[in-house]
Tab-separated table of C-alpha atoms in Angstrom:
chain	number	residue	atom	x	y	z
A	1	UNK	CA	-65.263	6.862	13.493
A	2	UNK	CA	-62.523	4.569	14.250
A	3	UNK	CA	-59.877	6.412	15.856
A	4	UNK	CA	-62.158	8.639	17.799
A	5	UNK	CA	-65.633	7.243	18.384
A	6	UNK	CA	-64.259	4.127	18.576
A	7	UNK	CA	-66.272	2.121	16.266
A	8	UNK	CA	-65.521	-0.805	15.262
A	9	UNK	CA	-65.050	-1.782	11.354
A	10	UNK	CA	-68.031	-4.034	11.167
A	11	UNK	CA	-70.244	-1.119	12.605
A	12	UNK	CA	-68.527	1.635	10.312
A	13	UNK	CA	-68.889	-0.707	7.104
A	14	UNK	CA	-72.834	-0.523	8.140
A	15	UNK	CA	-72.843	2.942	8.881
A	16	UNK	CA	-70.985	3.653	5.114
A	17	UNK	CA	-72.968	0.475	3.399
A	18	UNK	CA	-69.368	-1.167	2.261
A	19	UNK	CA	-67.608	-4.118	3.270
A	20	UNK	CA	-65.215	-4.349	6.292
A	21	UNK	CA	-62.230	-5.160	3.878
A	22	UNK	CA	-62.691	-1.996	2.618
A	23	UNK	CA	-62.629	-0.134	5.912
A	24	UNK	CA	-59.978	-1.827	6.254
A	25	UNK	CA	-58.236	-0.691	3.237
A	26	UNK	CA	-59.553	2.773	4.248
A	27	UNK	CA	-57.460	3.146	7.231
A	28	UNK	CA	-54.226	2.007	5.795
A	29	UNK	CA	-54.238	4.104	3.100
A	30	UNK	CA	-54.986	7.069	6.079
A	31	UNK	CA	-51.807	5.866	7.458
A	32	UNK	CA	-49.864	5.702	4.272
A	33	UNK	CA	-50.932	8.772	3.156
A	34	UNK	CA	-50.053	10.906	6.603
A	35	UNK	CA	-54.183	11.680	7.282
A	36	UNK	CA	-53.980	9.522	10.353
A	37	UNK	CA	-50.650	9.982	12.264
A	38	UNK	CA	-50.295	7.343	15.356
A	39	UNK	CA	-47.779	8.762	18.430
A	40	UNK	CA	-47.078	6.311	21.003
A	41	UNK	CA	-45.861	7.930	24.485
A	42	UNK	CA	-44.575	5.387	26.860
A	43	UNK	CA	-43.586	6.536	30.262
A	44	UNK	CA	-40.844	4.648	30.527
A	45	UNK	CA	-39.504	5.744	27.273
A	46	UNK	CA	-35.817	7.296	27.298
A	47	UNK	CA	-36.310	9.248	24.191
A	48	UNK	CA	-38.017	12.477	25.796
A	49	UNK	CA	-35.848	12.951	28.497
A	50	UNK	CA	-32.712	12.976	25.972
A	51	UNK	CA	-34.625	15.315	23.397
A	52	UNK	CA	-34.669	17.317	26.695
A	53	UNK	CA	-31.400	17.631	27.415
A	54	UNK	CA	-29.786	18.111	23.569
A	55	UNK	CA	-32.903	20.575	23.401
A	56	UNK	CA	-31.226	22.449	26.353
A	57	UNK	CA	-27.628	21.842	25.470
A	58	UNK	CA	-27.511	22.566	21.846
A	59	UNK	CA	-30.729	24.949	21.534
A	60	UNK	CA	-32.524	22.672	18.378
A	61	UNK	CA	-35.460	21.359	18.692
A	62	UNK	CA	-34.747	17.220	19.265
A	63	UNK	CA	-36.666	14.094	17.603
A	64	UNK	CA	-34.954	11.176	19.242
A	65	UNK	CA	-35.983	7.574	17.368
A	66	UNK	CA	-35.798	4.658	20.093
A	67	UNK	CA	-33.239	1.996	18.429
A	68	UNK	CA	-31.390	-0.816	20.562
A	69	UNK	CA	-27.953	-0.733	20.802
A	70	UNK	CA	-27.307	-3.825	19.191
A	71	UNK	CA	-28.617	-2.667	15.892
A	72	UNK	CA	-26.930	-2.423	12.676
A	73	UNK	CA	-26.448	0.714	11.335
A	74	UNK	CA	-28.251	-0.272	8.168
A	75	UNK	CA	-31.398	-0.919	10.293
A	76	UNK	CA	-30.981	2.105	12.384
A	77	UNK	CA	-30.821	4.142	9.507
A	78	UNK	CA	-34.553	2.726	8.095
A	79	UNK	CA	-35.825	3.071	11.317
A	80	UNK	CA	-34.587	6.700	11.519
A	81	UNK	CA	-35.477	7.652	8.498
A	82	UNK	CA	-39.259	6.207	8.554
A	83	UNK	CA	-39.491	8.442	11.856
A	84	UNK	CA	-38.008	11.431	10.302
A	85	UNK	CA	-40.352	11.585	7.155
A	86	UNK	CA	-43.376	11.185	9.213
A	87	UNK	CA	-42.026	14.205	11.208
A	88	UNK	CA	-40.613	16.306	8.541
A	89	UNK	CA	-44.604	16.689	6.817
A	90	UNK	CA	-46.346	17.878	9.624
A	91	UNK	CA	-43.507	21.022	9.826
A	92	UNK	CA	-43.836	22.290	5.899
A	93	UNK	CA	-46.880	24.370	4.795
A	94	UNK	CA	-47.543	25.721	1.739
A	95	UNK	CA	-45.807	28.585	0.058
A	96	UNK	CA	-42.396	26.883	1.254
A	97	UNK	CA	-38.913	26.891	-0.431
A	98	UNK	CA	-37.591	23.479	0.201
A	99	UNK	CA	-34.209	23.497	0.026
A	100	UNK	CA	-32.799	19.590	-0.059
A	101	UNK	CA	-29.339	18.477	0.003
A	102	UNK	CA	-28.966	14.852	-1.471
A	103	UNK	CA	-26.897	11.821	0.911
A	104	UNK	CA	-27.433	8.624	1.992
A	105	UNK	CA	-29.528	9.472	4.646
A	106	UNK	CA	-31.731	11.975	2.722
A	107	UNK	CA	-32.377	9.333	0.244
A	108	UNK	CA	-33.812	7.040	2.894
A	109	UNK	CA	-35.755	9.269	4.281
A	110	UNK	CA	-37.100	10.575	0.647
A	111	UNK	CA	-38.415	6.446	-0.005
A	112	UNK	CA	-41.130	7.218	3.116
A	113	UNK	CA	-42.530	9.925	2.801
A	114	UNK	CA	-46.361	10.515	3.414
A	115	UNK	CA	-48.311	12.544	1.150
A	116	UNK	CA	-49.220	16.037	2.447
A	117	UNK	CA	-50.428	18.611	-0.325
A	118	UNK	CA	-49.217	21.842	0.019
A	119	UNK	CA	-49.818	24.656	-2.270
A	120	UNK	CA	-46.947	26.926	-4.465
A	121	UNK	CA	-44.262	25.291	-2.808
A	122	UNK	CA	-40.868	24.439	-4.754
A	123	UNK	CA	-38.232	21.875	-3.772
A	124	UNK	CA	-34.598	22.885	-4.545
A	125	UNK	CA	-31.832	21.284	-4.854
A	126	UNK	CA	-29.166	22.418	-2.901
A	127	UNK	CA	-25.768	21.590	-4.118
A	128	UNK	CA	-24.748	19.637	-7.351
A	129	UNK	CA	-24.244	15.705	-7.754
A	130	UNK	CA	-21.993	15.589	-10.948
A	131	UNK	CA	-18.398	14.337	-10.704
A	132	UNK	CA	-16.055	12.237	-13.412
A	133	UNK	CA	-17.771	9.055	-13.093
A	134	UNK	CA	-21.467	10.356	-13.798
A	135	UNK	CA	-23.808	13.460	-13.971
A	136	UNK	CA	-25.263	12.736	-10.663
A	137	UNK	CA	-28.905	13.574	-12.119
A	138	UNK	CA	-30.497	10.043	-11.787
A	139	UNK	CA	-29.481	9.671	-8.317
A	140	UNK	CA	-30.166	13.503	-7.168
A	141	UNK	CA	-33.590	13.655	-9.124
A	142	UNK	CA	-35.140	10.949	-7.742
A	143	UNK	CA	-34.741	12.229	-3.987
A	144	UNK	CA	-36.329	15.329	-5.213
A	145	UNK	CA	-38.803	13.777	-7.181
A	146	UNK	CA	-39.988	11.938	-4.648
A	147	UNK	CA	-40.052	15.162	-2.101
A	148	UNK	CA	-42.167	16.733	-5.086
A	149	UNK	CA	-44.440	14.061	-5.307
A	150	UNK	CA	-44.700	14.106	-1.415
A	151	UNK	CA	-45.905	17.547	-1.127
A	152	UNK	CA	-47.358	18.307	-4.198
A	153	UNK	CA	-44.486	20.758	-5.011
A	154	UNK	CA	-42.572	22.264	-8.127
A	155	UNK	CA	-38.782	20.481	-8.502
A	156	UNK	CA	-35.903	22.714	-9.519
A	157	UNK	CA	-33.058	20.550	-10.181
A	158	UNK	CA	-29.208	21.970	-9.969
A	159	UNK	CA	-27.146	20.399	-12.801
A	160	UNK	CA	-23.962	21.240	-12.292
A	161	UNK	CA	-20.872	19.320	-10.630
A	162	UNK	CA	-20.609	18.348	-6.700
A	163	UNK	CA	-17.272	19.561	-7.145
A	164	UNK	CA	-15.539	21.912	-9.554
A	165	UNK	CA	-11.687	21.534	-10.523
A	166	UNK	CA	-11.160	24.577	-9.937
A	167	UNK	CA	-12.417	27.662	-8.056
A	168	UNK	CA	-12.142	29.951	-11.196
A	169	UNK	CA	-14.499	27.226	-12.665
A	170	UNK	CA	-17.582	27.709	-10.341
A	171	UNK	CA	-17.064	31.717	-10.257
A	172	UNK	CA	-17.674	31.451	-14.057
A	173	UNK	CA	-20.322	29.653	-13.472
A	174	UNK	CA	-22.143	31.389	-10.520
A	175	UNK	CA	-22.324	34.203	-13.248
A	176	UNK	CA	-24.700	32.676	-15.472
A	177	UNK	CA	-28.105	33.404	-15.287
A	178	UNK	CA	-29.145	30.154	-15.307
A	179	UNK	CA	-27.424	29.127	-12.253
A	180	UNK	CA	-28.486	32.589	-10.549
A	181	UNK	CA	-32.144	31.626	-10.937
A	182	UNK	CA	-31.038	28.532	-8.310
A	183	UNK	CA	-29.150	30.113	-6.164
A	184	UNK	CA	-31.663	33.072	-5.885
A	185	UNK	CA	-34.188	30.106	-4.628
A	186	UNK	CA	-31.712	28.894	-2.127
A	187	UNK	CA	-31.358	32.460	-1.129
A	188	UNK	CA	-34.761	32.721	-0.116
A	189	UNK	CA	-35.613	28.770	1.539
A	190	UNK	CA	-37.685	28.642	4.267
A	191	UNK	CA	-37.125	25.224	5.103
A	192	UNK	CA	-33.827	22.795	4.590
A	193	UNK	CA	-33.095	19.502	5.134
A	194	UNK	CA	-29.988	17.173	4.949
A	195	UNK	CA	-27.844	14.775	6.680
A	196	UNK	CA	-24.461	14.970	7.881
A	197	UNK	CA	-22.015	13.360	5.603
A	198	UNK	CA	-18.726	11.686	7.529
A	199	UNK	CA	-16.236	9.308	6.200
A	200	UNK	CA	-15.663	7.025	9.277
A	201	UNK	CA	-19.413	5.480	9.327
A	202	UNK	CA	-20.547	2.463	9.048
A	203	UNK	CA	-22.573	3.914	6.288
A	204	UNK	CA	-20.224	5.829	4.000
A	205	UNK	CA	-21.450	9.600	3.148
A	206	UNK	CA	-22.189	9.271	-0.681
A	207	UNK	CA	-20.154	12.284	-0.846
A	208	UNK	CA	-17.264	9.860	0.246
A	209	UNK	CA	-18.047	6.594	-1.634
A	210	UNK	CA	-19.092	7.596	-4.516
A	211	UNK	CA	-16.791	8.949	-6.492
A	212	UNK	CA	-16.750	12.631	-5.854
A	213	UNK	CA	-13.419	12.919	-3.888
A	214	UNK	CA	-9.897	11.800	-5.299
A	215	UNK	CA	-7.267	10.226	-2.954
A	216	UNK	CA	-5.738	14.551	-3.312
A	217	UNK	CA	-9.068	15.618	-2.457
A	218	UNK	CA	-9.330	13.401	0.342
A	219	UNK	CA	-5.887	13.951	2.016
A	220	UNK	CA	-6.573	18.340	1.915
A	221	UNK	CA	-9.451	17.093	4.187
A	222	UNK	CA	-7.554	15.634	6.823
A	223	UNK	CA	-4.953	18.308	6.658
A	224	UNK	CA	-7.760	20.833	7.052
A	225	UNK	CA	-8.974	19.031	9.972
A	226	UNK	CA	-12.460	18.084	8.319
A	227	UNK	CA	-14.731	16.002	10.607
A	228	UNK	CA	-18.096	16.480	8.643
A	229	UNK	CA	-20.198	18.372	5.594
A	230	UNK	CA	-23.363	19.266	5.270
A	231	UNK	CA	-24.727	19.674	1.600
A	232	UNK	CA	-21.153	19.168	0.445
A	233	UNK	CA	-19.530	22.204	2.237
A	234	UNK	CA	-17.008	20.931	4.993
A	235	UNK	CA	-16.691	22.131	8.295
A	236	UNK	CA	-14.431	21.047	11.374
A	237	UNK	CA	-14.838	19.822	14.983
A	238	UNK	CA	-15.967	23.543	16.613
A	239	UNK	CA	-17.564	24.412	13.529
A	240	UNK	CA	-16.023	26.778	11.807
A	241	UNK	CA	-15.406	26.086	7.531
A	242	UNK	CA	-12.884	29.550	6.964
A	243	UNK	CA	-9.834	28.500	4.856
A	244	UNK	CA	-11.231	24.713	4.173
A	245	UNK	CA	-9.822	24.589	0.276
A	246	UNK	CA	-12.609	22.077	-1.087
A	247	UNK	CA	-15.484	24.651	-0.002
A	248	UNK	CA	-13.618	27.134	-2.593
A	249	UNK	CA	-14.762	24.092	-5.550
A	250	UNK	CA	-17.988	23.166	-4.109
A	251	UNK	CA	-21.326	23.704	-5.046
A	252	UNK	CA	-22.964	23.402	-1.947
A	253	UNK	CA	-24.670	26.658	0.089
A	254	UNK	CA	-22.260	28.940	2.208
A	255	UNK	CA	-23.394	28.312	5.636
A	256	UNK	CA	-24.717	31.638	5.966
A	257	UNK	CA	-27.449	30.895	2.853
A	258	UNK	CA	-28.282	27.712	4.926
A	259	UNK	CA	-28.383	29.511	8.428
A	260	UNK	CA	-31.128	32.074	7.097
A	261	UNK	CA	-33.669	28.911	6.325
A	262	UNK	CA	-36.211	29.791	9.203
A	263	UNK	CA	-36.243	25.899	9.750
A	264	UNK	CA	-33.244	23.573	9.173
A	265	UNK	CA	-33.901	19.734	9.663
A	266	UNK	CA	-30.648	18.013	10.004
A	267	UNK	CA	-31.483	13.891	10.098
A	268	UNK	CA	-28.266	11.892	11.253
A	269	UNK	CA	-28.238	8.069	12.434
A	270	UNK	CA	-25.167	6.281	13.061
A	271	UNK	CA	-22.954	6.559	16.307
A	272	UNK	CA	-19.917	6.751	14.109
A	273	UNK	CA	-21.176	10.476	12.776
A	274	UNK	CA	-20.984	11.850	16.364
A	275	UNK	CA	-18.372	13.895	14.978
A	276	UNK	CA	-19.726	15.114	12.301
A	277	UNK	CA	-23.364	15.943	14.232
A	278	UNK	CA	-20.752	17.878	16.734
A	279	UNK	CA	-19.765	19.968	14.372
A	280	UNK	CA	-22.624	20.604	12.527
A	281	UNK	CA	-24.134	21.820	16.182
A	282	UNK	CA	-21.471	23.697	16.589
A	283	UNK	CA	-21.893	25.776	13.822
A	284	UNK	CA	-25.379	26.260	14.377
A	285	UNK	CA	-26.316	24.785	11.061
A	286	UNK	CA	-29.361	22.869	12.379
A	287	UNK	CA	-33.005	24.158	14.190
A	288	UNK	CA	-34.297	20.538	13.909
A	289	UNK	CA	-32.466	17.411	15.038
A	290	UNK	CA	-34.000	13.804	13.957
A	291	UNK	CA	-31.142	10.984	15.354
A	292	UNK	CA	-31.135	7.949	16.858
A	293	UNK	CA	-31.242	7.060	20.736
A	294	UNK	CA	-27.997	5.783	20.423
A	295	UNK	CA	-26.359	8.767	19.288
A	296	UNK	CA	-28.565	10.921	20.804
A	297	UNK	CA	-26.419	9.635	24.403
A	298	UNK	CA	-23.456	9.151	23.231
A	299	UNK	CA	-23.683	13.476	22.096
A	300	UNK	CA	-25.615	14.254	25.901
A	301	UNK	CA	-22.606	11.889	26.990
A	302	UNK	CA	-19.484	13.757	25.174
A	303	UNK	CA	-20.891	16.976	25.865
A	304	UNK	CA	-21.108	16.236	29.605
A	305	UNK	CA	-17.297	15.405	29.693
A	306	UNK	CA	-16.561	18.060	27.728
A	307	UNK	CA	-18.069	20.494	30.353
C-alpha cells in the first residue's frame, strides 16, 4: 500500500484500523528484515559504468558501492559491507551450501545482514581460526552464527587450527572422519563468500593481525612473492598459489574446491588491497565482486596501463 499504491500512513492505518506509529514501525521492520529492498539509480551515478567495465575486463559480475575519496577506510568498509549484505540475500535460495571464510571484512558484512528464510540450507565454515594465542571459535562462530540466523540455515563449524605446524600435521588430520564430514560439505558448496586478506591495508587482514602468522611465517610470504589470500590459502600477483609453503599448513580450501562453488562472492573495500583483489581476479577465484568506487577505478585504472 505504501510503496506501490502510494498511500499514505494515515490512510493505511484506517484501511488496517491501527495507529500510524505502527505503520510506521511496519515499514522499518520491512526494511530491516530485507521484505522491502529500496535501489536508488541516479543517472549521473559513476558506479554502473565501472561495474561495466570490470564486468567486461575481469568476466565477474560487479557491485560497485559509491564512497568519496576522502573516506576512511574504516567508513568505507561499513558502507561496503551494509551494501554487500543487502546484495548477498537476494542471490542464495534454499537448498544452498554456504561456504564462508571468516576476515575482517566478512565479519562486517555478517553484523547486517537482512533476514531471508531459506529452507535445508547449511553454512560452512571454510577454513579454521585456531592458532597459539586462542581457538579462534568465539570469533569464527559468531560470523557464522549470524549467517545462520540470517537465512534460517544449519551451522557447521570447522574446529581445527588456521594454520598447522606442520604439513604431516593436517594430512593426519584430513584423515579423520570427522574432519571429512567438513570437507565433504565444502566439496559440494554452491555458494562462497569471503574477502581478500592483504597485509599492507589500512585495515589489517585478521589473518595478519591477529596472531596467526610468526615473524618466520611472515618472511616465507614475501619470499614466495605473496600479495593476497583468500580463506587463508595464499596466492601471488598473476594468480597462481603452486609451491607457496604456508598453503602446505593451511586449512583453507584448494582453489579448485572454491572454483567449483557455482557462485563465489568475493567482498573487498580498501584501495590498499588492489593487490590482493588483482590476484584473486587473476586466478579466477571470484563470480561476484562487491568493492568500493574507489577501488573499483583504481583496478579499471591499473588494468588499462597494464594493457
Amino acid at each position: 500500500m505504501y510503496y506501490l499504491q502510494d498511500m499514505t500512513m494515515d490512510a493505511i492505518a484506517r484501511e488496517l484500523r491501527t495507529s500510524r506509529s505502527t505503520v510506521s514501525r511496519l515499514l522499518s521492520s520491512a526494511r530491516e528484515t530485507g521484505v522491502v529492498q529500496i535501489q536508488i539509480t541516479s543517472p549521473h551515478e559513476r558506479a554502473p559504468q565501472l561495474e561495466q567495465q570490470i564486468s567486461r575486463e575481469f568476466g565477474v559480475e560487479a557491485h560497485v558501492v559509491p564512497v568519496t575519496e576522502t573516506g576512511h577506510e574504516a567508513e568505507v568498509l561499513e558502507r561496503v559491507a551494509i551494501q554487500a549484505a543487502r546484495t548477498i540475500g537476494p542471490l542464495l535460495g534454499s537448498n544452498a551450501i554456504i561456504g564462508v571464510a571468516w576476515g575482517s571484512t566478512i565479519s562486517a558484512v555478517s553484523r547486517h545482514l537482512t533476514r531471508k528464510i531459506t529452507h535445508d540450507s547449511t553454512v560452512v565454515q571454510l577454513n579454521g581460526a585456531g592458532n597459539t594465542q586462542t581457538t579462534g571459535i568465539t570469533y569464527a562462530s559468531e560470523i557464522l552464527r549470524r549467517f545462520g540466523k540470517a537465512y534460517g540455515a544449519r551451522v557447521e563449524q570447522f574446529p581445527v587450527p588456521a594454520f598447522f605446524d606442520r604439513p604431516s600435521t593436517k594430512t593426519a588430520m584430513w584423515g579423520e572422519r570427522s574432519v571429512q564430514r567438513i570437507l565433504d560439505l565444502q566439496s559440494r558448496m554452491t555458494t562462497a563468500i569471503f574477502g581478500v586478506g592483504s597485509v599492507g591495508s589500512e585495515i589489517p587482514s585478521h589473518v595478519y593481525s591477529g596472531g596467526y602468522l610468526d615473524p618466520d611465517a611472515l618472511a616465507m610470504l614475501a619470499a614466495d612473492e605473496v600479495v593476497g589470500d583468500a580463506a587463508t590459502v595464499f596466492f601471488r600477483a598473476d594468480g597462481t598459489d603452486q609451491g607457496i609453503a604456508m598453503n602446505d599448513r593451511s586449512s583453507g580450501p584448494d582453489f579448485s574446491v572454491l572454483r567449483a562453488a557455482r557462485r563465489r562472492i568475493c567482498v573487498v573495500s580498501g584501495e590498499s588491497k588492489i593487490n590482493g583483489l588483482r590476484g584473486a581476479l587473476a586466478a579466477g577465484l571470484a563470480t561476484d565482486l562487491i568493492l568500493d568506487e574507489v577501488t573499483a577505478r583504481r583496478l579499471v585504472q591499473v588494468a588499462a596501463e597494464n594493457g
